[in-house]
mmCIF file of C-alpha atoms in Angstrom:
data_model
loop_
_atom_site.group_PDB
_atom_site.id
_atom_site.type_symbol
_atom_site.label_atom_id
_atom_site.label_comp_id
_atom_site.label_asym_id
_atom_site.label_seq_id
_atom_site.Cartn_x
_atom_site.Cartn_y
_atom_site.Cartn_z
ATOM 1 C CA MET C 19 117.577 -77.812 27.905
ATOM 2 C CA PHE C 20 121.129 -78.417 29.126
ATOM 3 C CA SER C 21 121.633 -81.335 26.732
ATOM 4 C CA ALA C 22 120.701 -79.071 23.820
ATOM 5 C CA VAL C 23 122.994 -76.219 24.892
ATOM 6 C CA ALA C 24 126.030 -78.331 25.869
ATOM 7 C CA PRO C 25 127.145 -79.221 22.301
ATOM 8 C CA LEU C 26 126.950 -75.553 21.294
ATOM 9 C CA ALA C 27 128.943 -74.454 24.356
ATOM 10 C CA SER C 28 131.596 -77.101 23.671
ATOM 11 C CA SER C 29 131.850 -76.139 20.009
ATOM 12 C CA PHE C 30 132.205 -72.445 20.900
ATOM 13 C CA ALA C 31 135.010 -73.256 23.363
ATOM 14 C CA LEU C 32 136.877 -75.350 20.791
ATOM 15 C CA ILE C 33 136.408 -72.797 17.997
ATOM 16 C CA PHE C 34 137.421 -69.728 19.975
ATOM 17 C CA GLY C 35 140.249 -71.513 21.808
ATOM 18 C CA GLY C 36 141.639 -73.627 18.975
ATOM 19 C CA CYS C 37 141.089 -71.281 16.025
ATOM 20 C CA CYS C 38 142.438 -68.193 17.780
ATOM 21 C CA SER C 39 145.602 -70.057 18.832
ATOM 22 C CA ASN C 40 145.900 -71.489 15.337
ATOM 23 C CA VAL C 41 146.162 -68.013 13.769
ATOM 24 C CA TYR C 42 149.294 -67.177 15.779
ATOM 25 C CA CYS C 43 150.975 -70.477 14.936
ATOM 26 C CA LEU C 44 150.111 -70.018 11.275
ATOM 27 C CA GLU C 45 151.577 -66.521 11.110
ATOM 28 C CA ALA C 46 154.787 -67.722 12.804
ATOM 29 C CA ILE C 47 155.219 -70.432 10.136
ATOM 30 C CA VAL C 48 154.348 -68.145 7.220
ATOM 31 C CA LYS C 49 156.861 -65.531 8.393
ATOM 32 C CA HIS C 50 159.627 -68.117 8.199
ATOM 33 C CA GLU C 51 158.506 -69.915 5.035
ATOM 34 C CA PRO C 52 155.532 -68.466 3.082
ATOM 35 C CA ASP C 53 155.555 -71.359 0.621
ATOM 36 C CA SER C 54 154.692 -74.043 3.179
ATOM 37 C CA GLY C 55 150.945 -74.343 2.682
ATOM 38 C CA LEU C 56 151.068 -77.953 1.496
ATOM 39 C CA LEU C 57 152.978 -79.139 4.543
ATOM 40 C CA ILE C 58 150.742 -77.181 6.921
ATOM 41 C CA THR C 59 147.673 -78.811 5.383
ATOM 42 C CA LEU C 60 149.185 -82.323 5.498
ATOM 43 C CA PHE C 61 150.058 -82.046 9.207
ATOM 44 C CA GLN C 62 146.566 -80.782 9.989
ATOM 45 C CA PHE C 63 144.933 -83.646 8.097
ATOM 46 C CA LEU C 64 147.175 -86.314 9.665
ATOM 47 C CA PHE C 65 146.552 -85.159 13.242
ATOM 48 C CA THR C 66 142.811 -84.878 12.716
ATOM 49 C CA THR C 67 142.525 -88.285 11.005
ATOM 50 C CA LEU C 68 144.405 -90.021 13.838
ATOM 51 C CA PHE C 69 142.221 -88.310 16.437
ATOM 52 C CA ALA C 70 138.885 -88.944 14.698
ATOM 53 C CA TRP C 71 139.721 -92.586 13.851
ATOM 54 C CA GLN C 72 138.966 -93.693 17.417
ATOM 55 C CA TYR C 73 135.280 -92.813 16.901
ATOM 56 C CA GLN C 74 134.983 -94.824 13.680
ATOM 57 C CA PHE C 75 137.049 -97.890 14.612
ATOM 58 C CA ASP C 76 135.122 -101.162 14.753
ATOM 59 C CA THR C 77 136.820 -104.570 14.801
ATOM 60 C CA ASN C 78 133.723 -106.158 13.263
ATOM 61 C CA GLY C 79 133.210 -103.541 10.603
ATOM 62 C CA ARG C 80 134.334 -103.551 6.982
ATOM 63 C CA TYR C 81 137.917 -102.257 6.822
ATOM 64 C CA PHE C 82 137.647 -101.963 10.656
ATOM 65 C CA LEU C 83 135.300 -98.993 10.294
ATOM 66 C CA LYS C 84 131.786 -98.481 11.591
ATOM 67 C CA SER C 85 129.000 -98.592 9.054
ATOM 68 C CA THR C 86 127.610 -95.216 8.053
ATOM 69 C CA PRO C 87 124.179 -94.360 6.590
ATOM 70 C CA VAL C 88 125.853 -91.783 4.334
ATOM 71 C CA PRO C 89 126.850 -93.143 0.889
ATOM 72 C CA VAL C 90 130.625 -93.276 0.457
ATOM 73 C CA ARG C 91 130.378 -91.124 -2.674
ATOM 74 C CA LYS C 92 128.972 -88.267 -0.580
ATOM 75 C CA TRP C 93 131.772 -88.507 1.975
ATOM 76 C CA ALA C 94 134.272 -88.638 -0.892
ATOM 77 C CA ALA C 95 132.757 -85.566 -2.573
ATOM 78 C CA SER C 96 132.801 -83.670 0.727
ATOM 79 C CA ALA C 97 136.426 -84.705 1.312
ATOM 80 C CA MET C 98 137.491 -83.561 -2.158
ATOM 81 C CA MET C 99 135.951 -80.139 -1.588
ATOM 82 C CA PHE C 100 137.388 -79.896 1.913
ATOM 83 C CA PHE C 101 140.859 -80.822 0.651
ATOM 84 C CA ALA C 102 140.665 -78.291 -2.171
ATOM 85 C CA VAL C 103 139.485 -75.464 0.118
ATOM 86 C CA ASN C 104 142.288 -76.037 2.635
ATOM 87 C CA MET C 105 144.933 -76.378 -0.063
ATOM 88 C CA LEU C 106 143.805 -73.216 -1.844
ATOM 89 C CA ASN C 107 143.631 -71.146 1.348
ATOM 90 C CA ASN C 108 147.129 -72.176 2.458
ATOM 91 C CA TRP C 109 148.549 -72.004 -1.073
ATOM 92 C CA ALA C 110 147.534 -68.339 -1.332
ATOM 93 C CA PHE C 111 150.344 -67.370 1.069
ATOM 94 C CA ALA C 112 152.846 -68.196 -1.659
ATOM 95 C CA PHE C 113 151.364 -65.423 -3.869
ATOM 96 C CA LYS C 114 152.199 -62.298 -1.829
ATOM 97 C CA ILE C 115 148.990 -62.519 0.202
ATOM 98 C CA SER C 116 149.672 -61.389 3.797
ATOM 99 C CA VAL C 117 147.855 -62.838 6.817
ATOM 100 C CA PRO C 118 145.766 -59.657 7.446
ATOM 101 C CA ILE C 119 144.671 -59.468 3.806
ATOM 102 C CA HIS C 120 144.057 -63.223 3.858
ATOM 103 C CA ILE C 121 141.688 -62.786 6.827
ATOM 104 C CA VAL C 122 139.883 -59.861 5.185
ATOM 105 C CA LEU C 123 139.299 -61.702 1.917
ATOM 106 C CA ARG C 124 137.996 -64.753 3.779
ATOM 107 C CA SER C 125 135.657 -62.632 5.885
ATOM 108 C CA PHE C 126 132.971 -62.772 3.223
ATOM 109 C CA GLY C 127 132.400 -66.467 3.884
ATOM 110 C CA SER C 128 128.986 -65.818 5.410
ATOM 111 C CA VAL C 129 127.959 -63.881 2.294
ATOM 112 C CA THR C 130 129.071 -66.596 -0.133
ATOM 113 C CA THR C 131 127.560 -69.336 2.067
ATOM 114 C CA MET C 132 124.242 -67.507 2.124
ATOM 115 C CA GLY C 133 124.460 -67.112 -1.668
ATOM 116 C CA ALA C 134 125.136 -70.827 -2.110
ATOM 117 C CA GLY C 135 122.194 -71.681 0.130
ATOM 118 C CA TRP C 136 119.924 -69.347 -1.834
ATOM 119 C CA LEU C 137 120.972 -71.008 -5.103
ATOM 120 C CA ARG C 138 120.036 -74.370 -3.589
ATOM 121 C CA GLY C 139 116.555 -73.123 -2.687
ATOM 122 C CA LYS C 140 117.057 -71.944 0.893
ATOM 123 C CA GLU C 141 115.269 -68.768 1.965
ATOM 124 C CA TYR C 142 116.591 -66.002 4.215
ATOM 125 C CA SER C 143 114.819 -63.041 5.769
ATOM 126 C CA ARG C 144 115.818 -59.440 5.143
ATOM 127 C CA LEU C 145 117.201 -59.139 8.667
ATOM 128 C CA GLN C 146 119.374 -62.218 8.154
ATOM 129 C CA VAL C 147 120.762 -60.801 4.912
ATOM 130 C CA LEU C 148 121.347 -57.393 6.528
ATOM 131 C CA SER C 149 123.103 -58.879 9.560
ATOM 132 C CA VAL C 150 125.405 -60.997 7.379
ATOM 133 C CA ALA C 151 126.358 -58.000 5.243
ATOM 134 C CA MET C 152 126.960 -55.835 8.331
ATOM 135 C CA LEU C 153 129.030 -58.538 10.026
ATOM 136 C CA SER C 154 131.267 -59.037 6.977
ATOM 137 C CA LEU C 155 131.869 -55.298 6.715
ATOM 138 C CA GLY C 156 132.648 -55.138 10.437
ATOM 139 C CA VAL C 157 135.298 -57.856 10.133
ATOM 140 C CA VAL C 158 136.931 -56.007 7.224
ATOM 141 C CA ILE C 159 137.045 -52.769 9.249
ATOM 142 C CA SER C 160 138.472 -54.625 12.253
ATOM 143 C CA ALA C 161 141.129 -56.366 10.153
ATOM 144 C CA TRP C 162 142.108 -53.042 8.614
ATOM 145 C CA ALA C 163 142.399 -51.403 12.040
ATOM 146 C CA ASP C 164 144.282 -54.385 13.483
ATOM 147 C CA ALA C 165 146.819 -54.310 10.661
ATOM 148 C CA ALA C 166 147.320 -50.566 11.081
ATOM 149 C CA SER C 167 147.901 -50.950 14.842
ATOM 150 C CA LYS C 168 150.664 -53.481 14.100
ATOM 151 C CA GLY C 169 152.288 -51.295 11.474
ATOM 152 C CA LYS C 170 151.154 -53.518 8.603
ATOM 153 C CA SER C 171 150.026 -51.542 5.603
ATOM 154 C CA MET C 172 146.666 -52.526 4.166
ATOM 155 C CA SER C 173 146.862 -49.820 1.541
ATOM 156 C CA THR C 174 146.839 -50.975 -2.054
ATOM 157 C CA ALA C 175 149.612 -48.445 -2.657
ATOM 158 C CA SER C 176 152.072 -50.931 -1.167
ATOM 159 C CA ILE C 177 150.770 -53.767 -3.347
ATOM 160 C CA ASP C 178 151.328 -54.222 -7.021
ATOM 161 C CA LEU C 179 147.753 -54.959 -8.071
ATOM 162 C CA THR C 180 148.992 -55.698 -11.592
ATOM 163 C CA SER C 181 151.401 -58.324 -10.293
ATOM 164 C CA ALA C 182 150.581 -61.701 -11.746
ATOM 165 C CA SER C 183 151.480 -63.263 -8.402
ATOM 166 C CA PHE C 184 149.124 -61.066 -6.355
ATOM 167 C CA GLU C 185 146.297 -61.468 -8.865
ATOM 168 C CA ALA C 186 146.784 -65.236 -8.782
ATOM 169 C CA GLY C 187 146.523 -65.139 -4.975
ATOM 170 C CA LEU C 188 143.244 -63.228 -5.168
ATOM 171 C CA VAL C 189 141.808 -65.693 -7.690
ATOM 172 C CA ILE C 190 142.870 -68.633 -5.520
ATOM 173 C CA LEU C 191 141.133 -67.176 -2.457
ATOM 174 C CA LEU C 192 138.013 -66.356 -4.466
ATOM 175 C CA VAL C 193 137.741 -69.925 -5.739
ATOM 176 C CA ALA C 194 138.329 -71.223 -2.184
ATOM 177 C CA GLN C 195 135.535 -68.983 -0.855
ATOM 178 C CA LEU C 196 133.005 -70.137 -3.446
ATOM 179 C CA LEU C 197 133.907 -73.798 -2.997
ATOM 180 C CA SER C 198 133.800 -73.490 0.797
ATOM 181 C CA ALA C 199 130.331 -71.954 0.606
ATOM 182 C CA TYR C 200 129.026 -74.794 -1.547
ATOM 183 C CA MET C 201 130.692 -77.377 0.711
ATOM 184 C CA GLY C 202 128.997 -75.916 3.812
ATOM 185 C CA VAL C 203 125.557 -76.218 2.242
ATOM 186 C CA TYR C 204 126.403 -79.685 0.868
ATOM 187 C CA VAL C 205 127.351 -80.988 4.332
ATOM 188 C CA GLU C 206 124.236 -79.373 5.803
ATOM 189 C CA ASP C 207 122.147 -81.349 3.286
ATOM 190 C CA ILE C 208 123.963 -84.565 4.293
ATOM 191 C CA TYR C 209 123.069 -83.976 7.942
ATOM 192 C CA THR C 210 119.447 -83.218 7.027
ATOM 193 C CA THR C 211 119.101 -86.367 4.914
ATOM 194 C CA HIS C 212 121.180 -88.935 6.827
ATOM 195 C CA GLY C 213 121.449 -87.625 10.388
ATOM 196 C CA LYS C 214 123.896 -85.389 12.206
ATOM 197 C CA ASP C 215 127.046 -87.454 12.742
ATOM 198 C CA TRP C 216 129.740 -84.763 12.935
ATOM 199 C CA ARG C 217 132.414 -87.256 14.061
ATOM 200 C CA ALA C 218 131.980 -89.284 10.871
ATOM 201 C CA ASN C 219 132.240 -86.146 8.778
ATOM 202 C CA LEU C 220 135.371 -85.089 10.667
ATOM 203 C CA PHE C 221 136.995 -88.458 10.002
ATOM 204 C CA TYR C 222 136.027 -89.056 6.377
ATOM 205 C CA SER C 223 136.666 -85.485 5.210
ATOM 206 C CA HIS C 224 140.290 -85.843 6.349
ATOM 207 C CA PHE C 225 140.863 -89.580 5.793
ATOM 208 C CA PHE C 226 139.750 -89.579 2.156
ATOM 209 C CA SER C 227 141.952 -86.561 1.508
ATOM 210 C CA LEU C 228 145.253 -88.126 2.621
ATOM 211 C CA PRO C 229 145.964 -90.112 -0.612
ATOM 212 C CA LEU C 230 145.722 -86.842 -2.566
ATOM 213 C CA PHE C 231 148.984 -85.684 -0.959
ATOM 214 C CA LEU C 232 150.999 -88.455 -2.627
ATOM 215 C CA GLY C 233 151.116 -86.529 -5.890
ATOM 216 C CA VAL C 234 152.960 -83.620 -4.248
ATOM 217 C CA TYR C 235 155.414 -85.599 -2.099
ATOM 218 C CA PRO C 236 158.592 -83.979 -3.530
ATOM 219 C CA LYS C 237 157.297 -80.507 -2.682
ATOM 220 C CA LEU C 238 156.237 -81.632 0.800
ATOM 221 C CA HIS C 239 159.709 -83.029 1.446
ATOM 222 C CA SER C 240 161.457 -79.828 0.364
ATOM 223 C CA GLN C 241 159.127 -77.706 2.525
ATOM 224 C CA LEU C 242 159.833 -79.884 5.572
ATOM 225 C CA LEU C 243 163.598 -79.581 5.037
ATOM 226 C CA ARG C 244 163.362 -75.783 4.860
ATOM 227 C CA LEU C 245 161.301 -75.599 8.052
ATOM 228 C CA HIS C 246 163.653 -78.021 9.801
ATOM 229 C CA ALA C 247 166.549 -75.708 8.942
ATOM 230 C CA SER C 248 165.109 -72.881 11.060
ATOM 231 C CA GLU C 249 166.670 -71.842 14.373
ATOM 232 C CA PRO C 250 166.306 -74.189 17.387
ATOM 233 C CA PHE C 251 163.237 -73.780 19.560
ATOM 234 C CA SER C 252 163.819 -71.579 22.594
ATOM 235 C CA ILE C 253 161.942 -72.920 25.612
ATOM 236 C CA PRO C 254 160.551 -70.171 27.902
ATOM 237 C CA PRO C 255 162.089 -70.408 31.422
ATOM 238 C CA PHE C 256 158.738 -70.935 33.170
ATOM 239 C CA LEU C 257 157.947 -73.823 30.806
ATOM 240 C CA ALA C 258 161.386 -75.415 31.045
ATOM 241 C CA THR C 259 161.023 -75.909 34.804
ATOM 242 C CA ALA C 260 157.525 -77.392 34.479
ATOM 243 C CA LEU C 261 158.297 -79.910 31.723
ATOM 244 C CA PRO C 262 160.018 -83.282 32.211
ATOM 245 C CA SER C 263 163.677 -83.215 31.188
ATOM 246 C CA ALA C 264 163.060 -85.652 28.308
ATOM 247 C CA VAL C 265 160.386 -83.388 26.828
ATOM 248 C CA SER C 266 162.590 -80.316 27.278
ATOM 249 C CA ASN C 267 165.453 -82.054 25.460
ATOM 250 C CA ILE C 268 163.197 -82.996 22.546
ATOM 251 C CA LEU C 269 161.907 -79.436 22.253
ATOM 252 C CA ALA C 270 165.390 -77.940 22.506
ATOM 253 C CA SER C 271 166.664 -80.231 19.743
ATOM 254 C CA SER C 272 163.754 -79.358 17.436
ATOM 255 C CA SER C 273 163.602 -76.388 15.106
ATOM 256 C CA GLU C 274 161.252 -73.544 15.997
ATOM 257 C CA ALA C 275 159.308 -73.734 12.738
ATOM 258 C CA VAL C 276 158.637 -77.475 13.173
ATOM 259 C CA ILE C 277 157.343 -76.867 16.718
ATOM 260 C CA TYR C 278 154.994 -74.207 15.372
ATOM 261 C CA LEU C 279 153.980 -76.591 12.589
ATOM 262 C CA THR C 280 153.009 -79.231 15.152
ATOM 263 C CA ALA C 281 151.229 -76.670 17.349
ATOM 264 C CA ASN C 282 149.366 -75.448 14.276
ATOM 265 C CA ALA C 283 148.118 -78.978 13.573
ATOM 266 C CA VAL C 284 147.001 -79.524 17.168
ATOM 267 C CA THR C 285 145.150 -76.207 17.403
ATOM 268 C CA GLN C 286 143.603 -76.819 13.987
ATOM 269 C CA LEU C 287 142.305 -80.151 15.297
ATOM 270 C CA LEU C 288 140.592 -78.356 18.184
ATOM 271 C CA CYS C 289 139.242 -75.717 15.808
ATOM 272 C CA ILE C 290 137.871 -78.086 13.152
ATOM 273 C CA THR C 291 136.333 -80.322 15.837
ATOM 274 C CA GLY C 292 134.411 -77.335 17.140
ATOM 275 C CA VAL C 293 133.349 -76.341 13.624
ATOM 276 C CA ASN C 294 132.040 -79.844 12.896
ATOM 277 C CA MET C 295 130.144 -79.954 16.191
ATOM 278 C CA LEU C 296 128.580 -76.590 15.426
ATOM 279 C CA SER C 297 127.670 -77.496 11.840
ATOM 280 C CA ALA C 298 125.836 -80.592 13.116
ATOM 281 C CA ASN C 299 123.674 -78.460 15.400
ATOM 282 C CA THR C 300 123.150 -75.295 13.333
ATOM 283 C CA THR C 301 122.999 -74.105 9.725
ATOM 284 C CA ALA C 302 125.936 -73.431 7.385
ATOM 285 C CA VAL C 303 125.337 -69.669 7.561
ATOM 286 C CA THR C 304 125.358 -69.744 11.375
ATOM 287 C CA VAL C 305 128.717 -71.547 11.289
ATOM 288 C CA THR C 306 130.286 -68.851 9.114
ATOM 289 C CA ILE C 307 128.752 -66.143 11.344
ATOM 290 C CA VAL C 308 130.454 -67.703 14.380
ATOM 291 C CA LEU C 309 133.757 -68.063 12.512
ATOM 292 C CA ASN C 310 133.697 -64.403 11.512
ATOM 293 C CA ILE C 311 133.088 -63.383 15.130
ATOM 294 C CA ARG C 312 136.017 -65.628 16.048
ATOM 295 C CA LYS C 313 138.228 -63.622 13.687
ATOM 296 C CA LEU C 314 137.328 -60.444 15.531
ATOM 297 C CA VAL C 315 138.152 -62.116 18.850
ATOM 298 C CA SER C 316 141.603 -62.929 17.414
ATOM 299 C CA PHE C 317 142.130 -59.247 16.664
ATOM 300 C CA LEU C 318 140.976 -58.223 20.146
ATOM 301 C CA LEU C 319 143.261 -60.800 21.786
ATOM 302 C CA SER C 320 146.223 -59.435 19.839
ATOM 303 C CA VAL C 321 145.355 -55.964 21.152
ATOM 304 C CA TRP C 322 145.238 -57.259 24.717
ATOM 305 C CA LEU C 323 148.222 -59.638 24.629
ATOM 306 C CA PHE C 324 150.642 -57.451 22.694
ATOM 307 C CA GLY C 325 149.544 -54.030 23.923
ATOM 308 C CA ASN C 326 148.444 -52.788 20.508
ATOM 309 C CA PRO C 327 146.217 -49.695 20.693
ATOM 310 C CA MET C 328 142.501 -50.193 20.087
ATOM 311 C CA GLY C 329 141.561 -47.242 17.921
ATOM 312 C CA GLY C 330 138.201 -45.925 16.868
ATOM 313 C CA LEU C 331 137.997 -48.101 13.749
ATOM 314 C CA MET C 332 138.546 -51.271 15.775
ATOM 315 C CA LYS C 333 135.768 -50.248 18.153
ATOM 316 C CA VAL C 334 133.418 -49.523 15.257
ATOM 317 C CA GLY C 335 134.236 -52.873 13.626
ATOM 318 C CA ALA C 336 133.800 -54.732 16.922
ATOM 319 C CA ALA C 337 130.425 -53.113 17.527
ATOM 320 C CA MET C 338 129.282 -53.988 13.995
ATOM 321 C CA VAL C 339 130.383 -57.629 14.277
ATOM 322 C CA PHE C 340 128.919 -58.328 17.702
ATOM 323 C CA GLY C 341 125.792 -56.342 16.909
ATOM 324 C CA ALA C 342 125.290 -58.177 13.623
ATOM 325 C CA GLY C 343 125.910 -61.536 15.297
ATOM 326 C CA ALA C 344 123.325 -60.745 17.979
ATOM 327 C CA LEU C 345 120.856 -59.555 15.341
ATOM 328 C CA TYR C 346 121.290 -62.718 13.272
ATOM 329 C CA GLY C 347 120.969 -64.913 16.361
ATOM 330 C CA TRP C 348 117.780 -63.156 17.499
ATOM 331 C CA GLU C 349 116.259 -63.323 14.018
ATOM 332 C CA THR C 350 117.196 -66.987 13.469
ATOM 333 C CA SER C 351 116.516 -68.484 16.899
ATOM 334 C CA HIS C 352 113.636 -66.294 18.122
ATOM 335 C CA ARG C 353 111.708 -64.171 15.623
ATOM 336 C CA ILE C 354 111.522 -66.656 12.709
ATOM 337 C CA PRO C 355 110.519 -69.625 14.963
ATOM 338 C CA GLN C 356 107.864 -67.391 16.595
ATOM 339 C CA GLN C 357 106.502 -66.461 13.156
ATOM 340 C CA ARG C 358 106.368 -70.119 12.122
ATOM 341 C CA LYS C 359 104.632 -71.073 15.362
ATOM 342 C CA ALA C 360 102.048 -68.311 14.892
ATOM 343 C CA ALA C 361 101.456 -69.372 11.273
ATOM 344 C CA SER C 362 100.940 -73.008 12.291
ATOM 345 C CA LYS C 363 98.344 -71.966 14.902
ATOM 346 C CA ILE C 364 96.433 -69.985 12.285
ATOM 347 C CA LYS C 365 96.343 -73.054 9.992
ATOM 348 C CA ASP C 366 95.093 -75.248 12.840
#
């Protein structure tokens, strides 16, 4: 029992710890330089590839890599989709898409993932469909309330909906959502057919994507120069006394935006590791359910850490998200298995 629960517990810890921290680092970078999505993605992919390489390294293997039962073409296809999704999501910030609106538009991931699964022949119960719809709506309400508590307008009156830039941002996020949904189901099929090796998926999805950055090197270089030109990093007093002097000197001589860029890559590594662990032990829809609940936790943490008021809308959204998550979990892990068990007994 413990061996079955441990991977899920570890993945939850990595997702909720890494992903929630990642949001704050991301917003700090975007505030300084909105058009830095390419560089953010490159740093994330580099850190993750270097980390995951240790699990695939084999001195006796071809190209010093362990053999994998998954055909290379499938890893390559997964990597191409993963690269495109990350690039599109980060690129959207350059088109007048704010972080709150970005979160809201991405909150329908569970809906699109369920739709992609249905198109590929997967079946879902009415309660599963209802819980996914309710959860997505709850995240939207929570994001709206969170933005209002921070003084960020979510009203379309402050946005030029006819702006070519804003419309382009919406289209980019829509394409990213659809592609991400298909990718989730595609990876789920890989695990079903060839076994659940989440470490291999983590490595190959990032490793095969790195050469794709060569075509945008000039833009990456200009983005790095702009981030490097930000103000120097200010070390908090309590941290300055705890760190070795050499580390403190390095931090003090680095720009704030570059420090946040590095922190973003590290927290993204923790986050994506948790996501891969979870996807190897659950379905694609369950993964997006957990990620949507994680978004709500980010909002609640911001309320607690920064003293933002938690109004009625936030409470309603929180109740909807947690209630929908519990409903989906009960339906998926208890009621449906019980129905299948009862049906199998009748056949016997």
